[in-house]
Short mmCIF file of C-alpha atoms in Angstrom, two decimals:
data_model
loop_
_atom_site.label_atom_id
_atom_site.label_comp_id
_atom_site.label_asym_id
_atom_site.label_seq_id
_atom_site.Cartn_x
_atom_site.Cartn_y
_atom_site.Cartn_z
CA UNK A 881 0.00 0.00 0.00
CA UNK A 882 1.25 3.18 -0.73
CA UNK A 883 0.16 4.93 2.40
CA UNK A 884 2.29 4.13 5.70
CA UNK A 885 1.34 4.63 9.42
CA UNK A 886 4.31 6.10 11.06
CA UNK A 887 7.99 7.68 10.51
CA UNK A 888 9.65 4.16 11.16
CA UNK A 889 8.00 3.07 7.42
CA UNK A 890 8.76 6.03 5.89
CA UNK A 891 12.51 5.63 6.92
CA UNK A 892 11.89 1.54 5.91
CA UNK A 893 10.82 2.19 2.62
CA UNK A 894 13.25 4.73 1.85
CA UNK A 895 16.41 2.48 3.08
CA UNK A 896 14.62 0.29 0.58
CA UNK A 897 14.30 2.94 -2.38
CA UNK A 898 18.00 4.43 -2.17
CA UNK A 899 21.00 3.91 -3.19
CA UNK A 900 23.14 3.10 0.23
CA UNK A 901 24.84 6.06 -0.16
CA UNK A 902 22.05 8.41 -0.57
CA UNK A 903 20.22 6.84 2.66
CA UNK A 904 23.62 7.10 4.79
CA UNK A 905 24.02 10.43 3.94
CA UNK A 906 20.71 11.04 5.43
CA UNK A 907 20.98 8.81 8.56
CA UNK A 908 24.82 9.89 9.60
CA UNK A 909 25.46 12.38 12.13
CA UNK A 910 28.80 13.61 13.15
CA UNK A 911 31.94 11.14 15.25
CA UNK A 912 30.02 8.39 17.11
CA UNK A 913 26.28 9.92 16.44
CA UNK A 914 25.89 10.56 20.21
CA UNK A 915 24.23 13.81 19.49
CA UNK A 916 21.92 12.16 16.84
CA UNK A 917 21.32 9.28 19.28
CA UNK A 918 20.40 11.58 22.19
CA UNK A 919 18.04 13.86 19.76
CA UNK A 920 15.49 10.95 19.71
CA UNK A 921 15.61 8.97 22.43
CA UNK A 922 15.50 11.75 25.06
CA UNK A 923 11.72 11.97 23.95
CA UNK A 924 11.37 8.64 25.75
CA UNK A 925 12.38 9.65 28.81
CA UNK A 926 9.25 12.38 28.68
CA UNK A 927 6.34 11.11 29.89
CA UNK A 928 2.63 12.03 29.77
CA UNK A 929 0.04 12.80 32.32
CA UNK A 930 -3.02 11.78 31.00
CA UNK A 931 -6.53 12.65 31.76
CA UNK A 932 -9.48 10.05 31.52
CA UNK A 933 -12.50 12.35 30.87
CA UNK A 934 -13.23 16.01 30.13
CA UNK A 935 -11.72 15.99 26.60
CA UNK A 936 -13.38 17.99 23.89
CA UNK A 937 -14.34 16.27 20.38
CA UNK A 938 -12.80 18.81 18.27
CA UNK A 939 -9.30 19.82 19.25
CA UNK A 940 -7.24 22.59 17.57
CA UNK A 941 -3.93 22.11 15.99
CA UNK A 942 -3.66 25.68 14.27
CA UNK A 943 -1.11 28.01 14.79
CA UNK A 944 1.39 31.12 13.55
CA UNK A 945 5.06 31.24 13.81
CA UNK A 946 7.56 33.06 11.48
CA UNK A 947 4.84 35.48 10.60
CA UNK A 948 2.38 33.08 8.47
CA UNK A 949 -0.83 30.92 9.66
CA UNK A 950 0.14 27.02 9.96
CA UNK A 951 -2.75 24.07 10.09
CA UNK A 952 -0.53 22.34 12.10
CA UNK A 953 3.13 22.90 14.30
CA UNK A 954 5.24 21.43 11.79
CA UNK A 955 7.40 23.07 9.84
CA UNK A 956 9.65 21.33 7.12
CA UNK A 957 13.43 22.53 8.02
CA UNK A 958 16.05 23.69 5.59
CA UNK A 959 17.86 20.52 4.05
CA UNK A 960 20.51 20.53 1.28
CA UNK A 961 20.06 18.82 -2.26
CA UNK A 962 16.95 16.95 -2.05
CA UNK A 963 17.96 14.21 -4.69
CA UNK A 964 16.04 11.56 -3.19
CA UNK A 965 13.67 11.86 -5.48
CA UNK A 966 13.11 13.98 -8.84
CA UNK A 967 10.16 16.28 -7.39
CA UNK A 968 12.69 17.40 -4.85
CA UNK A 969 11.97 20.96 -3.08
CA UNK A 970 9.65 22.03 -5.35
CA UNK A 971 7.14 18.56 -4.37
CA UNK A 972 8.49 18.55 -1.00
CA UNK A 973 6.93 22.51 -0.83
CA UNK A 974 3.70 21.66 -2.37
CA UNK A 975 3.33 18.82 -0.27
CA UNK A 976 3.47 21.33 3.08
CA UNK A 977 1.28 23.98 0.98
CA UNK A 978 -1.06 21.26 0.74
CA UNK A 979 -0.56 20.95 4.37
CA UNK A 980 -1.14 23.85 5.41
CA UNK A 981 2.39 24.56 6.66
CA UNK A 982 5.80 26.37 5.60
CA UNK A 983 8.59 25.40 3.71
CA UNK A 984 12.33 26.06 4.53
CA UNK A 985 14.45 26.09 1.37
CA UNK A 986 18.27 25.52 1.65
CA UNK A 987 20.92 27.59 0.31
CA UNK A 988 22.02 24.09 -0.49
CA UNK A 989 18.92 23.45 -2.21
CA UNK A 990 18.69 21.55 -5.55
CA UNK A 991 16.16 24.35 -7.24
CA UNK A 992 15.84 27.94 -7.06
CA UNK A 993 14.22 30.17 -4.58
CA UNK A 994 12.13 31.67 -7.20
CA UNK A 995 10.00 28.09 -8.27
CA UNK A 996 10.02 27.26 -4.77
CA UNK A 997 7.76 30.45 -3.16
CA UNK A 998 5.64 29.49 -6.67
CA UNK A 999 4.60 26.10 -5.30
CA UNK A 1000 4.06 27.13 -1.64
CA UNK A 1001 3.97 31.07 -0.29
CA UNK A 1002 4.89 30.44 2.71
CA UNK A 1003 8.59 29.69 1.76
CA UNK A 1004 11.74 30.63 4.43
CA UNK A 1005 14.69 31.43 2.43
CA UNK A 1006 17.66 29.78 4.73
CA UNK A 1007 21.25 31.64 4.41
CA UNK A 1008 24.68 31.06 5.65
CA UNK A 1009 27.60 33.14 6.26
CA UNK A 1010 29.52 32.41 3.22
CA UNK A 1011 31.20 35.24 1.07
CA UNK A 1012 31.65 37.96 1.00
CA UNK A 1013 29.21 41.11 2.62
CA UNK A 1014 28.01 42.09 -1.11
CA UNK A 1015 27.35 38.15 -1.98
CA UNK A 1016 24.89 37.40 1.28
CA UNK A 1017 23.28 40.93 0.70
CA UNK A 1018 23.15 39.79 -2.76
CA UNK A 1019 20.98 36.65 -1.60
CA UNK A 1020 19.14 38.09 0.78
CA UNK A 1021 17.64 40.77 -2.20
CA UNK A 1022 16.93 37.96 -4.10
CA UNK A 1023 14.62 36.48 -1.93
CA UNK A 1024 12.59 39.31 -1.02
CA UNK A 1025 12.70 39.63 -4.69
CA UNK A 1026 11.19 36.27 -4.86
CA UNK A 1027 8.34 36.64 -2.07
CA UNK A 1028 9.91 34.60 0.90
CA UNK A 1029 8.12 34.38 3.85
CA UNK A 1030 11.04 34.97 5.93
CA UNK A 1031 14.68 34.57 6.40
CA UNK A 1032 16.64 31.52 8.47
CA UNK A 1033 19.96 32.28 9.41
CA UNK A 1034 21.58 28.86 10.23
CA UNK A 1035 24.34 28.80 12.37
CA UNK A 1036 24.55 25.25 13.73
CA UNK A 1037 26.90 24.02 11.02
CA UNK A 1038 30.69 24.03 12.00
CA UNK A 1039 32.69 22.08 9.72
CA UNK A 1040 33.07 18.66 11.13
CA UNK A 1041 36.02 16.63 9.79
CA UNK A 1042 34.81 13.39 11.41
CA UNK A 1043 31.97 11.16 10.06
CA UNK A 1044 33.55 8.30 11.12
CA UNK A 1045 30.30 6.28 10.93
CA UNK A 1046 27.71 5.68 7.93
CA UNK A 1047 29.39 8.31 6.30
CA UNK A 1048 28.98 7.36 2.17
CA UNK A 1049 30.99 8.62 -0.48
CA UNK A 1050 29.23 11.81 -2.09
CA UNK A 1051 30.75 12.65 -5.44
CA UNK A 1052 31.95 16.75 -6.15
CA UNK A 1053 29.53 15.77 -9.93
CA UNK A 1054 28.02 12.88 -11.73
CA UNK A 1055 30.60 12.39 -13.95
CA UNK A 1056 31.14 8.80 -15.82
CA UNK A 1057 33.99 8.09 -13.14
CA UNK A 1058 31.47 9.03 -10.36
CA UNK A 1059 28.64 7.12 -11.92
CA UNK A 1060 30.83 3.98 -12.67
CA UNK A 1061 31.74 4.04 -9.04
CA UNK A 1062 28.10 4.55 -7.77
CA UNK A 1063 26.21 2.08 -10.47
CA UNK A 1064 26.49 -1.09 -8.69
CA UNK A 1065 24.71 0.31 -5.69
CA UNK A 1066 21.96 1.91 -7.94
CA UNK A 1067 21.43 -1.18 -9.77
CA UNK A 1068 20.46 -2.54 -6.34
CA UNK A 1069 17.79 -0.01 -6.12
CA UNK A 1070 15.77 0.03 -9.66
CA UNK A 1071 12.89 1.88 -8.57
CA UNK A 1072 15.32 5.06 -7.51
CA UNK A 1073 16.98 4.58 -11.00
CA UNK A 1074 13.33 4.03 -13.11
CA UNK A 1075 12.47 7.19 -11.42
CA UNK A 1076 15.40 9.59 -12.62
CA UNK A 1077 15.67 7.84 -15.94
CA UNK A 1078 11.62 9.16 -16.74
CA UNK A 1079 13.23 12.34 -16.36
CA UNK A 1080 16.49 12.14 -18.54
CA UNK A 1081 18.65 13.55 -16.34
CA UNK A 1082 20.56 12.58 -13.28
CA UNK A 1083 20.21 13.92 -9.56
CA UNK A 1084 20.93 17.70 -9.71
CA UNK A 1085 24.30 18.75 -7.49
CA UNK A 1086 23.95 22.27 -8.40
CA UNK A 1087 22.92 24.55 -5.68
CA UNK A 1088 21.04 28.00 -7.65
CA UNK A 1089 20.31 30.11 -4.87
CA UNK A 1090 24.37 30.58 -4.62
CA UNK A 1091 25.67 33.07 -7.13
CA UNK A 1092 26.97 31.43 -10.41
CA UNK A 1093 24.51 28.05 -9.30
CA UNK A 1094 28.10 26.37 -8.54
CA UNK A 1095 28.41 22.82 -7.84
CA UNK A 1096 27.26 21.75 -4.10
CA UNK A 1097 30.92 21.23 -2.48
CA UNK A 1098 31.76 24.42 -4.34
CA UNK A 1099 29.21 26.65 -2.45
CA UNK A 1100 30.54 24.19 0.46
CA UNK A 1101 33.97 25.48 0.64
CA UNK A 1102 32.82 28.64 0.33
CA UNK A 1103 31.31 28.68 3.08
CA UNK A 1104 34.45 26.70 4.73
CA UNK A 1105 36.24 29.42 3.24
CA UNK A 1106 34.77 32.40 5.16
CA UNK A 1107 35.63 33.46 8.88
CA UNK A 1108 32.65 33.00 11.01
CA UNK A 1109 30.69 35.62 11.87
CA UNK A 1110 30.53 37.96 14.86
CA UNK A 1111 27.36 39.00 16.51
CA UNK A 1112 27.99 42.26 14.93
CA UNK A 1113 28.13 40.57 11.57
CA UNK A 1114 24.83 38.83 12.48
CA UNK A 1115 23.50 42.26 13.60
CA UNK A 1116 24.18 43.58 10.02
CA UNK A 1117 22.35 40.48 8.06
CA UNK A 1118 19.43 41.42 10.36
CA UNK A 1119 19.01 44.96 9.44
CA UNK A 1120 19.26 43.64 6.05
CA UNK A 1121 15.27 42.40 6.59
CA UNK A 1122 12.49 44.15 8.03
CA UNK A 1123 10.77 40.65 8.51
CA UNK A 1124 10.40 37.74 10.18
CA UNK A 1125 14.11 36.42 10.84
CA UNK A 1126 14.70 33.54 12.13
CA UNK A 1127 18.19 32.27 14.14
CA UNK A 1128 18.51 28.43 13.85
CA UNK A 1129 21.04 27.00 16.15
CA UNK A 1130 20.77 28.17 19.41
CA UNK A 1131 21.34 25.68 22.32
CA UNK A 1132 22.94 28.27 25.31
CA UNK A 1133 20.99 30.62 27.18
CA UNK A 1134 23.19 33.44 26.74
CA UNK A 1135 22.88 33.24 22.81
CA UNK A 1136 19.70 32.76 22.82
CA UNK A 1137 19.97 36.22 25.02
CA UNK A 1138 21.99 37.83 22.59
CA UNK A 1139 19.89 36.34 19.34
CA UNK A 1140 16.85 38.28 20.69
CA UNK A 1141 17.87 41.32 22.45
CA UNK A 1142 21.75 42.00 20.42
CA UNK A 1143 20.38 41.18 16.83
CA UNK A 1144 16.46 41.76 17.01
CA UNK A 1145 15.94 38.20 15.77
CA UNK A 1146 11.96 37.54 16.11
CA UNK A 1147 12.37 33.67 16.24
CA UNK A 1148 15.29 31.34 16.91
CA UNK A 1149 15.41 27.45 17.29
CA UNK A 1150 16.72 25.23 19.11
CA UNK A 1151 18.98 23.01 17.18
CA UNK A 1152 22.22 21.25 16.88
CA UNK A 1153 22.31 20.36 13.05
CA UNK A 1154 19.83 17.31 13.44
CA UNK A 1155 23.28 15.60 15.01
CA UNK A 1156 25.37 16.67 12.22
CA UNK A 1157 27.69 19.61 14.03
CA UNK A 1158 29.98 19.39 17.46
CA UNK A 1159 28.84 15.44 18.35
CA UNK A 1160 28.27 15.56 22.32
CA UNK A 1161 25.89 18.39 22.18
CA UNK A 1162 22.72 17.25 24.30
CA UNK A 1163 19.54 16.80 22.39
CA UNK A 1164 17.55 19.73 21.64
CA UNK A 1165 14.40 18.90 23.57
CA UNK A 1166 16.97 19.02 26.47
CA UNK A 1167 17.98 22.65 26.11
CA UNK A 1168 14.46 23.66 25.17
CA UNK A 1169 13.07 24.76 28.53
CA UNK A 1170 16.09 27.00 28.97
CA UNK A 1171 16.47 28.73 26.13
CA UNK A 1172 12.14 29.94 26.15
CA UNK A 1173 12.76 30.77 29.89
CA UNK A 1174 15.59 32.77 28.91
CA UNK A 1175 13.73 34.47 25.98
CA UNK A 1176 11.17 35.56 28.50
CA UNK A 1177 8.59 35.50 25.40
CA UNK A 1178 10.47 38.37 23.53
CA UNK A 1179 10.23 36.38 20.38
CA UNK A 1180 8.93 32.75 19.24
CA UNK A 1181 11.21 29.89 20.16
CA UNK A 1182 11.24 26.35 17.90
CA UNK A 1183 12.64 23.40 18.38
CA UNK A 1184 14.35 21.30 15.59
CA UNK A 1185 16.14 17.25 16.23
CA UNK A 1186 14.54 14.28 17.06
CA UNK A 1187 11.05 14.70 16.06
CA UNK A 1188 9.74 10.99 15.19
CA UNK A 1189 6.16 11.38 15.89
CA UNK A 1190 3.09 13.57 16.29
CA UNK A 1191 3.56 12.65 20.46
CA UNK A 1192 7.35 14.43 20.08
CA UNK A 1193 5.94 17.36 18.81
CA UNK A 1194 3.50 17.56 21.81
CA UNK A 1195 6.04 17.43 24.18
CA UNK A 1196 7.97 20.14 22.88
CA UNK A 1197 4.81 22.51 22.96
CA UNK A 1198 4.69 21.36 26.21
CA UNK A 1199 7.94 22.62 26.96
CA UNK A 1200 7.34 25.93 25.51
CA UNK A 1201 7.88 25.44 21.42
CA UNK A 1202 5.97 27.29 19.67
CA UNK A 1203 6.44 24.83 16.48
CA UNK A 1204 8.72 22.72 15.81
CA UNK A 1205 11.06 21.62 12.37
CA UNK A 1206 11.50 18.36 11.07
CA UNK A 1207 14.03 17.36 8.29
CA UNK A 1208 14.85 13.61 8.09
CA UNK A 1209 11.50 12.73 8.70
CA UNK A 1210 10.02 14.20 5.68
CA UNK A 1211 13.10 13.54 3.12
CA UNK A 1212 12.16 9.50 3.88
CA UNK A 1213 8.75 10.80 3.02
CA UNK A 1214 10.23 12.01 -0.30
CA UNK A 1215 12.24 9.13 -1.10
CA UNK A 1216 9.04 6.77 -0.39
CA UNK A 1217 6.84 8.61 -2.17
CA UNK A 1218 7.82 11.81 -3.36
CA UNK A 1219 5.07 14.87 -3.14
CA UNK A 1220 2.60 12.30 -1.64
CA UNK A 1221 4.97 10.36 0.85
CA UNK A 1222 5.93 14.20 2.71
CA UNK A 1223 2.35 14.95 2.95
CA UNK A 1224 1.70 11.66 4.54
CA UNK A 1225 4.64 12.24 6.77
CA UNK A 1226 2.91 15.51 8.07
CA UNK A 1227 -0.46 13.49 8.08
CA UNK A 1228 1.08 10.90 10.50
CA UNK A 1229 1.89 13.40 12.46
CA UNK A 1230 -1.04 15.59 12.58
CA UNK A 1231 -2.79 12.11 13.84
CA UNK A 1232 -0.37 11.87 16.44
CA UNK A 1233 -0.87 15.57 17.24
CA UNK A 1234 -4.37 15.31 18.14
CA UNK A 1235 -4.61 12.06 19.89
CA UNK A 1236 -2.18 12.83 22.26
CA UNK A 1237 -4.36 16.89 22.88
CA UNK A 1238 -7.43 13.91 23.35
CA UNK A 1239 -5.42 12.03 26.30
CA UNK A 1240 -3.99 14.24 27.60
CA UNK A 1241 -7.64 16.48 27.57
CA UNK A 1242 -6.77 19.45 26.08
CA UNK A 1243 -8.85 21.64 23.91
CA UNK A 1244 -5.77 23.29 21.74
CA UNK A 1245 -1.90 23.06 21.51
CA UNK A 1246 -2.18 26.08 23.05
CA UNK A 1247 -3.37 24.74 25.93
CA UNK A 1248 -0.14 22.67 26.37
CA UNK A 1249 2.28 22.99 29.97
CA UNK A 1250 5.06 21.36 31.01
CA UNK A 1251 2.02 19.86 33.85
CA UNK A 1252 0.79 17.39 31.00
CA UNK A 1253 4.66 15.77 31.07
CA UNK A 1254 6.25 13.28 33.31
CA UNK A 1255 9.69 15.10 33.40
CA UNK A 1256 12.69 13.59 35.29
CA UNK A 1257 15.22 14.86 37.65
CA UNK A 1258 18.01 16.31 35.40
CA UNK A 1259 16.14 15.91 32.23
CA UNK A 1260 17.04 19.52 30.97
CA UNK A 1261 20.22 21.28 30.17
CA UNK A 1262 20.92 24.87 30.85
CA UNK A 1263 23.94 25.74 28.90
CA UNK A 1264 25.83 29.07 29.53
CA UNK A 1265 23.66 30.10 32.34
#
């Protein structure tokens, strides 16, 4: 059947679908994957406290962040080359338009910023600090040019020289030495192959939202390339946009301080790369309590790592989230079934969504306190108190 029932088929089917390579490159995190690890199973150790009666019939799963309405308090993150499957960002963005949600598109992304906001409006145009001044303001113009909801200034992306486990080999371009090498492992997976030869052309490694659309490990080491930026520097990217500006990364309590009150950022989330930065981080739903307290509601707080079902997301509105951002999740979605396998990804989890509001009795994820969750002693992290 084409329709699954949770996040654990999705990421079955597409092991099944891709290339070994392709799949790894999705699964790995950083060193030993401790941070990756800890994303999802510290969910586990959050319980629920449910009620038995007093529930409403209709609950309500609606809600804004970033500046736009959302059906639902899922948000599809900012991930690189999407060449899972040949619909890509473009049917991974009508997929959350049909949704009712928002789309992040990478820098990295395999299509353009301008065919993205087409397919879905509500479209966050993600940047990193790579180049030169002129080159980011350069990007940033183009997508306000474009219509983008909103800007999402990742910084939880150090370069790691250590993927020591599951970590594939990803070729610079498809050329006949890089095919040779690969074909064995695609001839293992013939519906991935049927798929891209309908289109006549293979996977896309160009990234067109960088200037030039230069290969991906080109715009890479340009971002290698560049000295990290200051909060000062940050400061300036932010008074480059009047509007909603997100800063995706923040784990410590004094930069989520300085995010808010130093740059003027309106959102930030809690991240650590989905596992794939500085491996011993603790998982995001750890730092999560922290960081809103430390906001003190002077602008919206996300969280994004570890998200496996529609009970995960609960728990971090619990916890004070006012959405959160999934990435893996929904690119085994698009490698199961492109355009229709991400919207059944955000279905799963809209089911989830509302039957744990039902046990746990309340009306609205609004409604939602850390009093609904079983929390354990020493559960939470408060870094850089």
């Amino acid at each position: 059947m084409p329709w699954f029932e949770s996040v654990a088929e999705a990421e079955r089917r597409a092991k099944k679908t891709l290339p070994p390579s392709v799949f790894n490159a999705i699964k790995a995190g950083t060193e030993r994957g401790l941070t990756l690890s800890d994303n999802v199973a510290a969910f586990s150790e959050l319980g629920f406290a449910p009620h038995v009666a007093g529930s409403v019939q209709n609950r309500e799963l609606a809600t804004t962040a970033m500046g736009v309405d959302l059906a639902l308090p899922v948000i599809l993150s900012p991930v690189g080359v999407q060449a899972v499957h040949p619909v890509a960002e473009p049917g991974a963005a009508r997929a959350a338009a049909a949704r009712g949600t928002a789309f992040g598109l990478s820098a990295l992304g395999s299509t353009g910023i301008e065919e993205v906001v087409t397919e879905n409006p509500k479209t966050f145009a993600q940047t990193y600090w790579a180049g030169s001044r002129e080159a980011i303001e350069a990007r940033v113009e183009r997508a306000r040019a474009a219509g983008a909801a909103g800007i999402i200034l990742t910084l939880d992306w150090t370069f790691s020289h250590s993927r020591d486990w599951g970590s594939p080999f990803i070729p610079q371009q498809l050329d006949l030495k890089a095919m040779a090498r690969l074909a064995p492992e695609v001839l293992r997976r013939p519906r991935w192959a049927y798929r891209w030869a309908q289109t006549k052309r293979p996977p896309a490694l160009q990234v067109p939202n960088f200037e030039g659309s230069p290969g991906f490990f080109a715009a890479y080491g340009e971002w290698m390339g560049t000295p990290p930026p200051s909060w000062e520097d940050i400061a300036w990217l932010r008074s480059l946009w009047a509007g909603p500006f997100m800063v995706k990364g923040i784990v410590r309590v004094d930069d989520a301080r300085r995010a808010v009150q130093d740059v003027g950022a309106t959102a930030i989330s809690v991240s650590n790369h989905g596992g794939n930065n500085l491996d011993g981080t603790p998982a995001t739903i750890r730092a999560l309590s922290a960081v809103v307290d430390a906001v003190g509601g002077q602008a919206e707080v996300l969280l994004d790592g570890g998200i496996r079902r529609g009970g995960d997301v609960v728990k971090a509105l619990a916890l004070g989230a006012r959405a959160v951002m999934i990435g893996r999740p929904y690119l085994w979605g698009l490698a199961a079934d492109g355009q229709a396998g991400v919207e059944n990804v955000l279905d799963v989890l809209r089911n989830g969504i509302d039957s744990a509001l039902l046990g746990l009795g309340r009306a609205s994820v609004h409604d939602l306190t850390p009093s609904d969750l079983l929390i354990p002693d020493g559960f939470s992290r408060r870094l850089g108190a």
